Amino acid sequence: MEEQKTILLAHGGGGRLMRDLIDRLIVPALGSPNGPLMDSAILDLPTGKIGFTTDSYVVQPLFFPGGDIGKLAVCGTVNDLAVAGTRPIALSMGLIIEEGLAVEDLKKILSSAAQTAAQAGVRIITGDTKVVEKGAADGLFINTAGIGIQIENAQIGFERIRPGDRILLNGTLGDHGMTIMSKRRDISFDSPMTSDCACLNGLIETLLAECGTEIKFMRDPTRGGLAATLNEIAQEAGAAVEIGEKKLPINPAVRGAAEMLGFDLLHTANEGKVVVVVSEAAAQKALRVCTAHPLGGQGALIGTITAADGRPLVELLTQIGGRRIVQMPYGRDLPRIC
Amino acid sequence: MEEQKTILLAHGGGGRLMRDLIDRLIVPALGSPNGPLMDSAILDLPTGKIGFTTDSYVVQPLFFPGGDIGKLAVCGTVNDLAVAGTRPIALSMGLIIEEGLAVEDLKKILSSAAQTAAQAGVRIITGDTKVVEKGAADGLFINTAGIGIQIENAQIGFERIRPGDRILLNGTLGDHGMTIMSKRRDISFDSPMTSDCACLNGLIETLLAECGTEIKFMRDPTRGGLAATLNEIAQEAGAAVEIGEKKLPINPAVRGAAEMLGFDLLHTANEGKVVVVVSEAAAQKALRVCTAHPLGGQGALIGTITAADGRPLVELLTQIGGRRIVQMPYGRDLPRIC
């Protein structure tokens, strides 16, 4: 490894070079305090329900303001577990590396993943490394899968959603998507944008500890943005959802960029946001808990479940008092956003 | 979906097209009997230890005699869990699809994965789909992660290996690697070869049920082949391992192809083989159990742990009575084998 500045195909061959890569770079960078990364790890769990999830990360570029693919791969999977009402405890990490990737870049990405995991209180305990020839992948793809333990007072399910429930969002919309977008097209704005990429398990656990079963449902609005998440809620709960355009927290720089480039921030991906459906009774409390948290300072109650009569509908009350239907995005959002 | 014959970038965008792909193709093909594939799945587990593992599959070509990338992605992760002494129960599946992949091919691959999982008694319970633009991946990459429950009488660990222990292999060497190789170079031989790709959890559970803690260690010799597995055992256990060339089960067609093309079958990947270290006392019993199983008919005791004095060594007794050191492969094995 010492002499190699880029990843070779032979680093994925199962032999000495691969052992070297794992022992000298990957394990030290991920730095599990519990010994080496195993092909298979054994976890000692209490009885009960666990959450299990997976996501692959193909973001382009690999490095962006506010994060990189390593941080994203940890946050995304941690957040999927957290919104399901589980406490993330362990992650796996599968790397698909394109021959020629700079070893220095790989190191940075793995360190970033390790640091993010440590801050979130999860361990990366098992992994896999594949190398494909130049042109057969695009730098680096990462898959993380994760295991979480169900939080005792969490009851998360579409079927618990009722008319009157309020919709809480923990901050500004579209920061991740617009940051990737401007970075990719190499457009710079006066006010630089930063991805919101963050692990939300701390915020979510605090919300559950304070509001318990008053929290009915949670989802992180990533690909497809808030529009996709709200439409999924409306569809699965057979509910009508109304949100107020004025209530949506939006970073002015992001708004400006979206307007200039013709993006709808309702459809733009977030990587540090959670949509929470909370009972009317607990809504103000949930908002207070959210805004007191470092990742929820700009949180707001953005809408209401207005009906649950089996007819799915998402409507936006516009700034000027009109109404428009918020549709499920068709699928033409920016690719490689996460 | 009905009209689309190939996967579009928009199928990965998080919107309606992606929902369609998941609802109309992926979920029916994987056909979980327990309802829809969730972003996050909840599993109800008994108390105790679980195994957790991951692997990405980048095999090229996607279809080969004896299997395809879908079957491989299930078998590989099932086998990693099984050799760790756990009973595989649930898998995740992350797809990274190159724009332009034939929908028909994706369907075949997912059906194959589902059928393999059903036969092995595991469920695919959570998944993720990403689409990258043409040229940014090579058809399809699949990551599977898996969870297994520790089998009660399994005690698997390098530290249990002792001099006198025997080495059992459940069948012929190199079938997977040589099959991929000949398929990729489009070489056909008189006797066609077939990948040994198979889920070994049934065989392994039977061995553990019959031989219990007499089984000291297991590993599937995939990338890097038998040479890598034995060298890892020697290294980690500080042991000397001796195997007999005459005792190695090898398919004649595979031997012929390897000789013609200059491959060393000790370094060639297998996908349906397990190396078992078993006590001398239980070795014959383990062999009988193995050869009575459909996946172990050509099983053989191929070698012995001759010392465990902290000096790692792997030696081959050759056909003509000589000795040669079996080295850890350096890393130049065929890429994209799994």
XYZ file of C-alpha atoms in Angstrom:
676
model
C 0.000 0.000 0.000
C 2.754 2.413 0.930
C 3.863 2.775 -2.677
C 0.480 2.664 -4.357
C -1.184 5.996 -4.955
C -4.186 4.562 -6.767
C -6.329 1.480 -6.356
C -5.391 -1.398 -8.671
C -7.667 -4.133 -9.954
C -5.501 -6.584 -8.017
C -6.593 -4.886 -4.778
C -9.896 -6.707 -5.248
C -8.502 -10.124 -6.092
C -8.801 -11.824 -2.740
C -5.050 -12.142 -2.289
C -2.231 -10.423 -0.456
C -2.816 -7.012 -2.010
C -6.440 -7.071 -0.878
C -5.423 -8.148 2.624
C -2.990 -5.212 2.626
C -5.653 -2.770 1.520
C -8.011 -3.986 4.232
C -5.421 -4.229 7.015
C -3.417 -1.094 6.278
C -6.054 1.293 5.014
C -9.651 0.240 5.560
C -9.478 -1.142 9.105
C -7.300 1.683 10.483
C -9.483 4.312 8.793
C -12.734 2.819 10.040
C -10.959 2.062 13.290
C -13.440 -0.235 14.973
C -12.650 -0.228 18.683
C -13.840 -3.831 18.851
C -11.168 -5.407 16.759
C -10.890 -6.189 13.092
C -13.696 -5.918 10.609
C -14.855 -9.454 9.997
C -16.306 -11.031 6.900
C -19.181 -11.730 9.247
C -19.587 -10.031 12.594
C -21.374 -11.432 15.620
C -23.596 -9.073 17.617
C -25.054 -9.765 21.035
C -28.589 -8.395 21.083
C -31.291 -8.184 23.679
C -34.557 -9.972 22.907
C -36.936 -8.155 20.715
C -37.534 -6.398 17.507
C -34.784 -5.092 15.300
C -34.848 -2.857 12.268
C -32.897 -3.822 9.146
C -32.285 -1.535 6.184
C -29.957 -0.949 3.255
C -29.028 1.817 0.836
C -26.451 2.176 -1.898
C -24.776 5.543 -2.426
C -23.732 6.632 -5.898
C -23.503 10.397 -5.320
C -21.499 12.406 -7.826
C -19.228 14.257 -6.993
C -17.768 12.129 -4.181
C -16.868 15.253 -2.188
C -19.256 18.187 -1.765
C -19.709 21.131 0.618
C -20.998 19.680 3.880
C -19.940 16.104 3.297
C -18.783 13.291 1.073
C -20.020 9.860 0.016
C -18.671 8.292 3.227
C -20.557 10.626 5.550
C -23.664 10.309 3.379
C -23.510 6.493 3.434
C -23.517 6.494 7.230
C -26.139 9.233 7.709
C -28.567 7.830 5.153
C -28.724 4.392 6.707
C -28.719 5.710 10.274
C -31.662 7.940 9.328
C -33.619 5.108 7.701
C -33.305 3.122 10.913
C -34.157 6.092 13.123
C -37.335 7.071 11.249
C -38.535 3.472 11.647
C -38.404 4.020 15.420
C -35.240 2.024 16.005
C -31.912 2.928 17.616
C -29.127 2.290 15.066
C -26.375 0.114 16.499
C -24.372 -1.480 13.696
C -23.601 -0.887 10.047
C -22.039 -2.920 7.267
C -20.096 -1.200 4.508
C -19.617 -2.603 1.004
C -17.235 -0.715 -1.284
C -17.284 -0.974 -5.079
C -14.134 0.838 -6.189
C -13.216 1.797 -9.746
C -9.618 0.926 -10.598
C -7.586 4.136 -10.455
C -9.334 5.779 -7.490
C -6.800 7.816 -5.512
C -5.869 5.997 -2.315
C -5.838 9.398 -0.596
C -9.477 9.984 -1.553
C -10.499 6.560 -0.293
C -8.761 7.283 3.009
C -10.547 10.609 3.417
C -13.912 9.046 2.638
C -13.444 6.181 5.087
C -12.259 8.527 7.830
C -15.280 10.675 7.243
C -17.554 7.615 7.477
C -15.838 6.518 10.685
C -16.107 9.938 12.281
C -19.779 10.236 11.346
C -20.519 6.775 12.746
C -18.711 7.543 15.993
C -20.663 10.777 16.439
C -23.921 8.924 15.799
C -23.007 6.166 18.230
C -23.051 3.329 15.699
C -20.307 0.873 14.812
C -19.255 -0.222 11.335
C -18.662 -3.897 12.041
C -18.449 -5.773 8.767
C -17.478 -4.925 5.236
C -16.575 -5.985 1.742
C -14.341 -4.559 -0.987
C -14.685 -5.077 -4.715
C -12.577 -3.429 -7.403
C -13.840 -3.143 -10.983
C -11.854 -2.096 -14.031
C -11.602 1.516 -15.160
C -14.845 2.579 -16.812
C -16.958 -0.118 -15.134
C -17.947 2.145 -12.209
C -17.632 5.828 -11.408
C -14.968 6.285 -8.736
C -16.700 4.721 -5.780
C -20.073 3.326 -4.820
C -20.820 2.499 -1.190
C -23.545 0.290 0.197
C -24.369 0.401 3.871
C -26.850 -1.866 5.597
C -27.821 -1.276 9.190
C -29.345 -2.881 12.233
C -31.276 -0.971 14.883
C -33.081 -1.983 18.060
C -36.694 -0.940 18.364
C -37.129 1.963 20.761
C -39.589 1.026 23.499
C -42.059 3.863 23.220
C -41.985 4.098 19.430
C -45.137 3.235 17.505
C -44.522 4.272 13.950
C -47.027 3.374 11.252
C -49.115 4.888 8.465
C -52.198 3.311 10.058
C -51.882 5.542 13.135
C -52.293 8.767 11.145
C -55.549 10.678 11.923
C -57.182 13.925 10.785
C -55.870 16.806 12.864
C -52.344 15.382 13.108
C -49.701 17.992 12.382
C -46.637 17.777 10.159
C -43.308 18.845 11.612
C -40.192 19.404 9.501
C -36.873 19.956 11.295
C -35.433 22.624 9.004
C -34.772 24.051 5.558
C -35.701 22.283 2.334
C -33.513 21.289 -0.586
C -30.029 22.118 0.751
C -28.498 18.780 -0.234
C -29.965 18.625 -3.726
C -29.100 22.212 -4.651
C -25.575 21.887 -3.239
C -24.849 18.779 -5.324
C -26.470 20.429 -8.320
C -24.404 23.603 -8.190
C -21.231 21.667 -7.452
C -21.822 19.344 -10.373
C -22.531 22.094 -12.869
C -19.685 24.073 -11.349
C -21.906 27.075 -10.723
C -20.950 29.210 -7.765
C -23.329 31.548 -6.016
C -22.576 34.557 -3.838
C -23.860 32.762 -0.756
C -22.339 29.331 -0.791
C -24.680 26.413 -0.114
C -23.964 23.423 2.094
C -25.506 19.967 2.143
C -27.650 19.282 5.217
C -26.245 15.718 5.365
C -26.524 14.688 9.053
C -27.403 11.750 11.294
C -30.818 12.407 12.807
C -30.969 9.584 15.329
C -30.193 11.896 18.261
C -32.956 14.345 17.387
C -35.414 11.522 16.705
C -34.675 9.736 19.972
C -35.201 12.975 21.867
C -38.521 13.517 20.109
C -39.626 9.964 20.944
C -38.485 10.294 24.542
C -40.489 13.514 24.960
C -43.560 12.776 22.842
C -43.711 8.955 22.850
C -46.655 7.492 20.962
C -47.917 10.969 20.037
C -45.403 10.595 17.194
C -47.360 8.659 14.579
C -45.006 8.488 11.638
C -41.574 9.671 10.461
C -39.793 9.632 7.122
C -36.665 11.302 5.752
C -37.440 13.211 2.533
C -34.439 12.185 0.406
C -34.826 11.355 -3.311
C -38.071 12.859 -4.578
C -38.011 15.394 -1.754
C -40.870 16.505 0.488
C -43.357 15.983 -2.368
C -42.542 12.259 -2.594
C -42.685 11.773 1.179
C -46.020 13.561 1.603
C -47.533 11.724 -1.353
C -46.423 8.425 0.106
C -48.027 9.346 3.430
C -51.250 10.411 1.668
C -51.301 7.217 -0.390
C -50.540 4.761 2.380
C -52.714 6.424 5.026
C -55.523 7.275 2.587
C -55.205 10.817 3.867
C -55.394 14.401 2.685
C -52.384 16.527 3.597
C -52.268 20.307 3.474
C -49.037 22.276 3.789
C -48.485 26.019 3.834
C -45.938 27.487 1.405
C -45.254 30.345 3.861
C -44.407 27.861 6.581
C -41.719 26.004 4.654
C -38.260 26.841 6.013
C -36.033 27.630 3.051
C -32.486 28.910 3.023
C -32.437 32.137 0.899
C -29.336 31.054 -1.045
C -31.017 27.734 -1.876
C -34.218 29.494 -2.893
C -32.278 31.808 -5.199
C -30.370 28.959 -6.816
C -33.525 26.888 -7.292
C -35.341 29.806 -8.920
C -32.466 30.585 -11.203
C -31.979 26.972 -12.291
C -35.656 26.056 -12.394
C -35.781 23.492 -9.607
C -38.823 22.872 -7.416
C -37.587 22.616 -3.832
C -40.538 20.396 -2.939
C -38.960 17.784 -5.214
C -35.358 18.350 -4.160
C -33.478 15.819 -2.031
C -32.582 16.403 1.625
C -30.143 14.345 3.673
C -30.609 15.786 7.147
C -34.341 16.289 7.336
C -37.198 14.361 8.853
C -40.933 14.719 8.305
C -42.768 13.897 11.538
C -46.521 13.288 11.810
C -47.473 14.159 15.385
C -50.831 14.392 17.173
C -52.396 17.847 17.394
C -52.133 17.707 21.198
C -48.368 17.154 21.166
C -47.510 19.301 18.134
C -46.293 22.393 20.011
C -44.248 20.279 22.385
C -42.666 18.405 19.477
C -41.823 21.727 17.833
C -40.160 22.995 21.036
C -38.133 19.800 21.388
C -37.115 20.056 17.740
C -36.062 23.697 17.753
C -34.032 23.167 20.930
C -31.929 20.523 19.141
C -28.842 21.525 17.097
C -30.300 19.776 14.026
C -33.774 21.261 14.401
C -33.225 24.976 15.024
C -35.194 25.993 11.959
C -37.911 23.385 12.513
C -41.519 24.301 11.765
C -45.024 22.883 11.772
C -45.618 22.989 8.039
C -48.997 21.343 7.641
C -51.896 19.220 8.789
C -53.645 15.963 8.000
C -57.046 17.344 6.998
C -58.861 14.095 6.265
C -58.335 10.365 6.288
C -61.242 9.151 4.214
C -59.317 6.984 1.790
C -58.796 9.722 -0.793
C -55.086 10.578 -0.998
C -54.351 14.223 -1.724
C -51.464 16.600 -1.043
C -52.199 20.315 -1.359
C -50.058 23.408 -0.985
C -51.576 26.685 0.250
C -49.563 29.129 -1.824
C -48.058 32.423 -0.648
C -50.829 34.347 -2.371
C -53.617 32.260 -0.858
C -54.250 29.839 -3.717
C -54.135 26.065 -3.604
C -52.173 23.719 -5.771
C -51.908 19.986 -5.821
C -48.432 18.690 -4.951
C -47.878 15.717 -7.201
C -45.634 12.749 -6.762
C -42.524 13.614 -8.793
C -42.408 11.606 -11.988
C -38.783 10.645 -11.736
C -36.805 13.301 -13.557
C -35.065 14.668 -10.502
C -31.322 15.014 -10.716
C -29.706 11.568 -10.775
C -26.792 10.549 -8.521
C -27.964 12.849 -5.728
C -27.341 10.228 -3.051
C -43.225 -0.226 -16.728
C -45.354 -2.076 -19.278
C -43.986 0.016 -22.129
C -40.375 0.304 -20.981
C -37.991 -2.327 -22.243
C -34.931 -0.833 -20.625
C -34.225 0.889 -17.339
C -34.180 4.691 -17.532
C -32.279 7.086 -15.304
C -35.652 8.369 -14.116
C -36.380 4.923 -12.629
C -33.970 5.895 -9.871
C -35.291 9.385 -9.216
C -37.460 8.720 -6.181
C -40.693 9.541 -7.996
C -43.570 7.757 -9.663
C -41.428 5.835 -12.147
C -39.326 4.431 -9.316
C -42.450 3.475 -7.368
C -43.675 1.694 -10.510
C -40.401 -0.174 -10.928
C -40.488 -1.292 -7.301
C -44.203 -2.132 -7.165
C -44.598 -3.757 -10.559
C -41.282 -5.474 -11.063
C -39.071 -5.741 -7.993
C -41.633 -6.663 -5.333
C -43.514 -9.201 -7.498
C -40.223 -10.760 -8.641
C -38.812 -11.027 -5.143
C -42.298 -11.927 -3.952
C -41.887 -11.632 -0.222
C -44.713 -13.605 1.360
C -44.695 -11.150 4.247
C -45.841 -8.100 2.417
C -44.043 -5.308 0.667
C -40.334 -4.703 0.784
C -39.863 -1.837 3.181
C -37.261 0.891 3.241
C -36.617 -0.528 6.681
C -37.925 -3.887 7.824
C -38.666 -4.928 11.387
C -37.611 -8.419 12.462
C -38.701 -10.173 15.640
C -35.705 -12.060 16.990
C -35.131 -14.354 19.928
C -32.569 -13.266 22.510
C -29.006 -13.911 21.681
C -26.233 -13.547 19.220
C -26.748 -12.688 15.601
C -24.395 -12.706 12.645
C -24.233 -9.725 10.296
C -22.430 -9.684 6.972
C -22.335 -7.950 3.599
C -21.003 -8.538 0.105
C -21.250 -6.674 -3.171
C -21.466 -8.650 -6.394
C -19.955 -7.285 -9.589
C -19.649 -10.532 -11.564
C -19.240 -10.224 -15.311
C -21.085 -11.654 -17.269
C -24.369 -11.279 -15.372
C -25.562 -14.701 -16.584
C -23.337 -17.778 -16.621
C -23.767 -21.569 -16.706
C -25.051 -22.581 -13.282
C -26.307 -19.193 -12.168
C -26.487 -15.450 -12.501
C -25.654 -12.406 -10.379
C -28.965 -12.713 -8.493
C -28.399 -16.296 -7.415
C -24.774 -15.488 -6.578
C -25.761 -12.484 -4.441
C -28.040 -14.664 -2.327
C -25.713 -17.679 -2.070
C -22.625 -15.647 -1.234
C -24.175 -13.861 1.719
C -26.036 -16.950 2.944
C -22.717 -18.822 2.889
C -20.856 -16.087 4.778
C -23.473 -16.300 7.534
C -23.486 -20.096 7.569
C -19.699 -20.502 7.859
C -19.813 -18.166 10.865
C -22.047 -20.727 12.574
C -25.279 -18.794 12.162
C -28.608 -19.703 10.555
C -29.337 -17.106 7.833
C -32.802 -15.607 8.229
C -33.016 -12.291 6.383
C -31.290 -10.488 3.543
C -31.277 -6.945 2.229
C -30.735 -6.283 -1.463
C -29.307 -3.060 -2.906
C -29.352 -2.711 -6.685
C -27.096 -0.332 -8.630
C -28.443 -0.418 -12.175
C -26.807 1.076 -15.259
C -29.263 3.028 -17.386
C -30.188 0.873 -20.370
C -30.262 -2.503 -18.616
C -32.948 -4.695 -20.211
C -35.989 -4.889 -17.946
C -36.293 -8.552 -18.943
C -32.788 -9.273 -17.641
C -33.519 -7.515 -14.350
C -36.683 -9.601 -13.968
C -34.796 -12.852 -14.594
C -32.097 -11.914 -12.108
C -34.554 -10.955 -9.374
C -36.606 -14.125 -9.901
C -33.454 -16.146 -9.653
C -32.518 -14.370 -6.406
C -36.007 -14.978 -5.007
C -36.002 -18.645 -5.920
C -32.552 -19.147 -4.422
C -33.583 -17.393 -1.205
C -36.762 -19.461 -0.917
C -34.812 -22.691 -1.373
C -32.326 -21.603 1.287
C -35.100 -20.630 3.703
C -34.163 -16.941 3.952
C -36.295 -13.901 3.221
C -35.255 -10.799 1.285
C -36.956 -8.180 3.422
C -35.561 -4.771 2.551
C -34.007 -3.191 -0.487
C -32.845 -0.150 -2.362
C -32.611 0.787 -6.033
C -30.224 3.271 -7.630
C -29.862 3.977 -11.327
C -26.672 5.531 -12.732
C -26.146 6.888 -16.217
C -24.859 4.763 -19.089
C -21.145 4.153 -18.674
C -21.122 4.827 -14.901
C -21.618 1.151 -13.991
C -21.519 -2.152 -15.860
C -25.073 -3.437 -16.232
C -25.870 -4.281 -12.642
C -24.146 -4.478 -9.277
C -25.942 -6.086 -6.336
C -25.162 -5.743 -2.663
C -26.702 -8.122 -0.184
C -26.337 -7.881 3.574
C -27.619 -10.622 5.820
C -28.624 -11.448 9.351
C -28.307 -14.899 10.894
C -29.049 -16.335 14.319
C -26.227 -18.141 16.044
C -26.677 -21.914 15.990
C -26.619 -23.266 19.542
C -23.930 -25.893 19.233
C -21.683 -23.874 16.914
C -18.289 -22.796 18.227
C -16.410 -21.432 15.284
C -13.059 -19.738 15.796
C -9.440 -19.798 14.630
C -8.385 -20.150 18.279
C -9.983 -23.604 18.506
C -7.750 -25.096 15.800
C -5.296 -27.766 17.081
C -2.640 -30.034 15.564
C -4.265 -33.219 14.260
C -7.433 -31.458 13.129
C -8.462 -32.511 9.634
C -9.527 -30.392 6.695
C -12.725 -31.328 4.892
C -13.729 -29.854 1.526
C -17.236 -30.591 0.206
C -16.374 -31.067 -3.462
C -14.520 -30.061 -6.606
C -12.254 -27.026 -6.825
C -12.401 -24.084 -9.206
C -15.693 -24.733 -11.017
C -17.013 -21.192 -10.559
C -13.837 -19.386 -11.544
C -13.140 -21.489 -14.629
C -16.775 -21.263 -15.771
C -16.761 -17.452 -15.588
C -13.367 -17.396 -17.235
C -14.336 -19.520 -20.215
C -17.652 -17.718 -20.603
C -15.935 -14.339 -20.536
C -13.292 -15.239 -23.093
C -15.960 -17.046 -25.079
C -13.952 -20.243 -25.126
C -15.985 -23.426 -25.296
C -14.680 -26.787 -24.223
C -15.888 -30.250 -25.184
C -17.157 -30.888 -21.667
C -19.059 -27.796 -20.629
C -18.331 -26.411 -17.168
C -20.881 -25.173 -14.654
C -20.480 -22.823 -11.716
C -20.841 -24.519 -8.330
C -22.808 -21.496 -7.031
C -25.022 -22.861 -4.213
C -26.344 -22.015 -0.746
C -24.476 -24.160 1.753
C -26.506 -23.415 4.887
C -28.350 -26.742 4.705
C -25.144 -28.787 4.478
C -23.473 -26.711 7.187
C -26.395 -27.020 9.598
C -26.414 -30.779 9.115
C -22.677 -30.942 9.816
C -23.115 -28.851 12.969
C -26.088 -30.936 14.103
C -24.078 -34.149 13.693
C -20.612 -33.034 14.773
C -21.335 -30.056 17.073
C -18.263 -28.485 18.619
C -15.974 -30.971 16.870
C -16.280 -28.495 13.992
C -13.627 -25.900 14.803
C -13.719 -23.543 11.855
C -15.390 -23.044 8.475
C -14.776 -20.701 5.561
C -15.985 -20.550 1.962
C -13.030 -20.377 -0.447
C -14.292 -17.686 -2.853
C -11.944 -14.969 -4.215
C -8.368 -16.151 -3.843
C -9.553 -19.767 -3.770
C -8.451 -22.548 -1.428
C -4.943 -21.047 -1.224
C -6.263 -17.810 0.302
C -8.522 -19.622 2.766
C -5.802 -22.006 3.973
C -3.270 -19.197 4.278
C -5.747 -17.189 6.331
C -6.288 -20.185 8.618
C -2.521 -20.712 8.945
C -1.951 -17.028 9.664
C -4.740 -16.516 12.172
C -4.294 -19.827 13.983
C -0.481 -19.720 13.832
C -0.697 -23.185 12.303
C 0.945 -25.382 9.695
C -1.451 -26.904 7.186
C -0.634 -29.781 4.868
C -2.875 -30.804 1.984
C -2.495 -33.664 -0.482
C -2.663 -32.859 -4.180
C -4.031 -36.370 -4.877
C -6.860 -35.796 -2.459
C -8.197 -32.618 -4.053
C -11.478 -33.287 -5.857
C -11.257 -31.716 -9.294
C -13.677 -31.926 -12.184
C -11.718 -33.242 -15.238
C -13.170 -30.589 -17.569
C -12.121 -27.872 -15.113
C -8.653 -29.388 -14.780
C -8.251 -29.453 -18.555
C -9.379 -25.857 -18.952
C -7.117 -24.649 -16.144
C -4.107 -26.419 -17.620
C -4.795 -25.075 -21.082
C -5.300 -21.512 -19.905
C -2.622 -21.534 -17.235
C -4.751 -21.131 -14.119
C -3.870 -22.567 -10.731
C -7.031 -24.153 -9.323
C -5.784 -23.570 -5.779
C -6.215 -19.852 -6.496
C -9.486 -20.100 -8.388
C -12.775 -18.932 -6.884
C -15.522 -21.279 -5.719
C -19.085 -20.303 -4.840
C -20.497 -23.541 -3.475
C -17.634 -24.859 -1.414
C -16.763 -24.849 2.260
C -13.488 -25.645 3.989
C -14.190 -27.262 7.366
C -11.603 -27.766 10.107
C -12.822 -30.714 12.183
C -11.244 -32.677 15.048
C -9.411 -35.877 14.127
C -11.938 -37.895 16.163
C -14.927 -36.605 14.214
C -13.303 -36.360 10.775
C -14.676 -39.607 9.311
C -18.144 -38.852 10.631
C -18.033 -35.363 9.134
C -16.952 -36.839 5.802
C -19.878 -39.311 5.856
C -22.356 -36.532 6.688
C -20.888 -34.414 3.886
C -20.904 -37.072 1.178
C -24.496 -38.030 2.038
C -25.618 -34.448 1.302
C -26.539 -33.392 -2.260
C -23.963 -30.552 -2.091
C -21.190 -32.724 -0.666
C -21.167 -35.884 -2.778
C -17.572 -35.364 -3.900
C -16.414 -34.226 -0.463
C -12.985 -35.332 0.764
C -10.602 -34.990 3.676
C -7.893 -33.051 1.886
C -5.421 -32.267 4.633
C -4.343 -31.894 8.230
C -3.244 -29.273 10.719
C 0.282 -30.534 11.403
C 1.400 -27.956 13.951
C 0.155 -24.907 15.791
C 3.356 -23.416 17.088
C 2.855 -19.887 15.824
C 4.623 -20.441 12.489
C 2.080 -20.171 9.673
C 2.733 -22.467 6.723
C 0.649 -24.100 4.015
C 2.220 -27.002 2.149
C 1.026 -29.180 -0.709
C 2.174 -32.802 -0.989
C 2.409 -33.094 -4.764
C 1.287 -36.035 -6.903
C 4.881 -37.179 -7.300
C 5.654 -37.022 -3.584
C 7.302 -33.610 -3.409
C 6.336 -30.681 -1.242
C 5.603 -27.148 -2.289
C 4.591 -24.111 -0.335
C 1.119 -22.815 -1.185
C 1.383 -19.052 -1.073
C -1.261 -16.471 -0.462
C -2.244 -15.309 -3.961
C -0.860 -11.861 -4.643
C -4.005 -10.444 -6.146
C -3.844 -11.043 -9.883
C -6.709 -13.507 -10.017
C -9.389 -12.829 -12.579
C -11.343 -9.726 -11.566
C -15.158 -9.560 -11.469
C -15.441 -13.228 -10.545
C -18.119 -12.583 -7.933
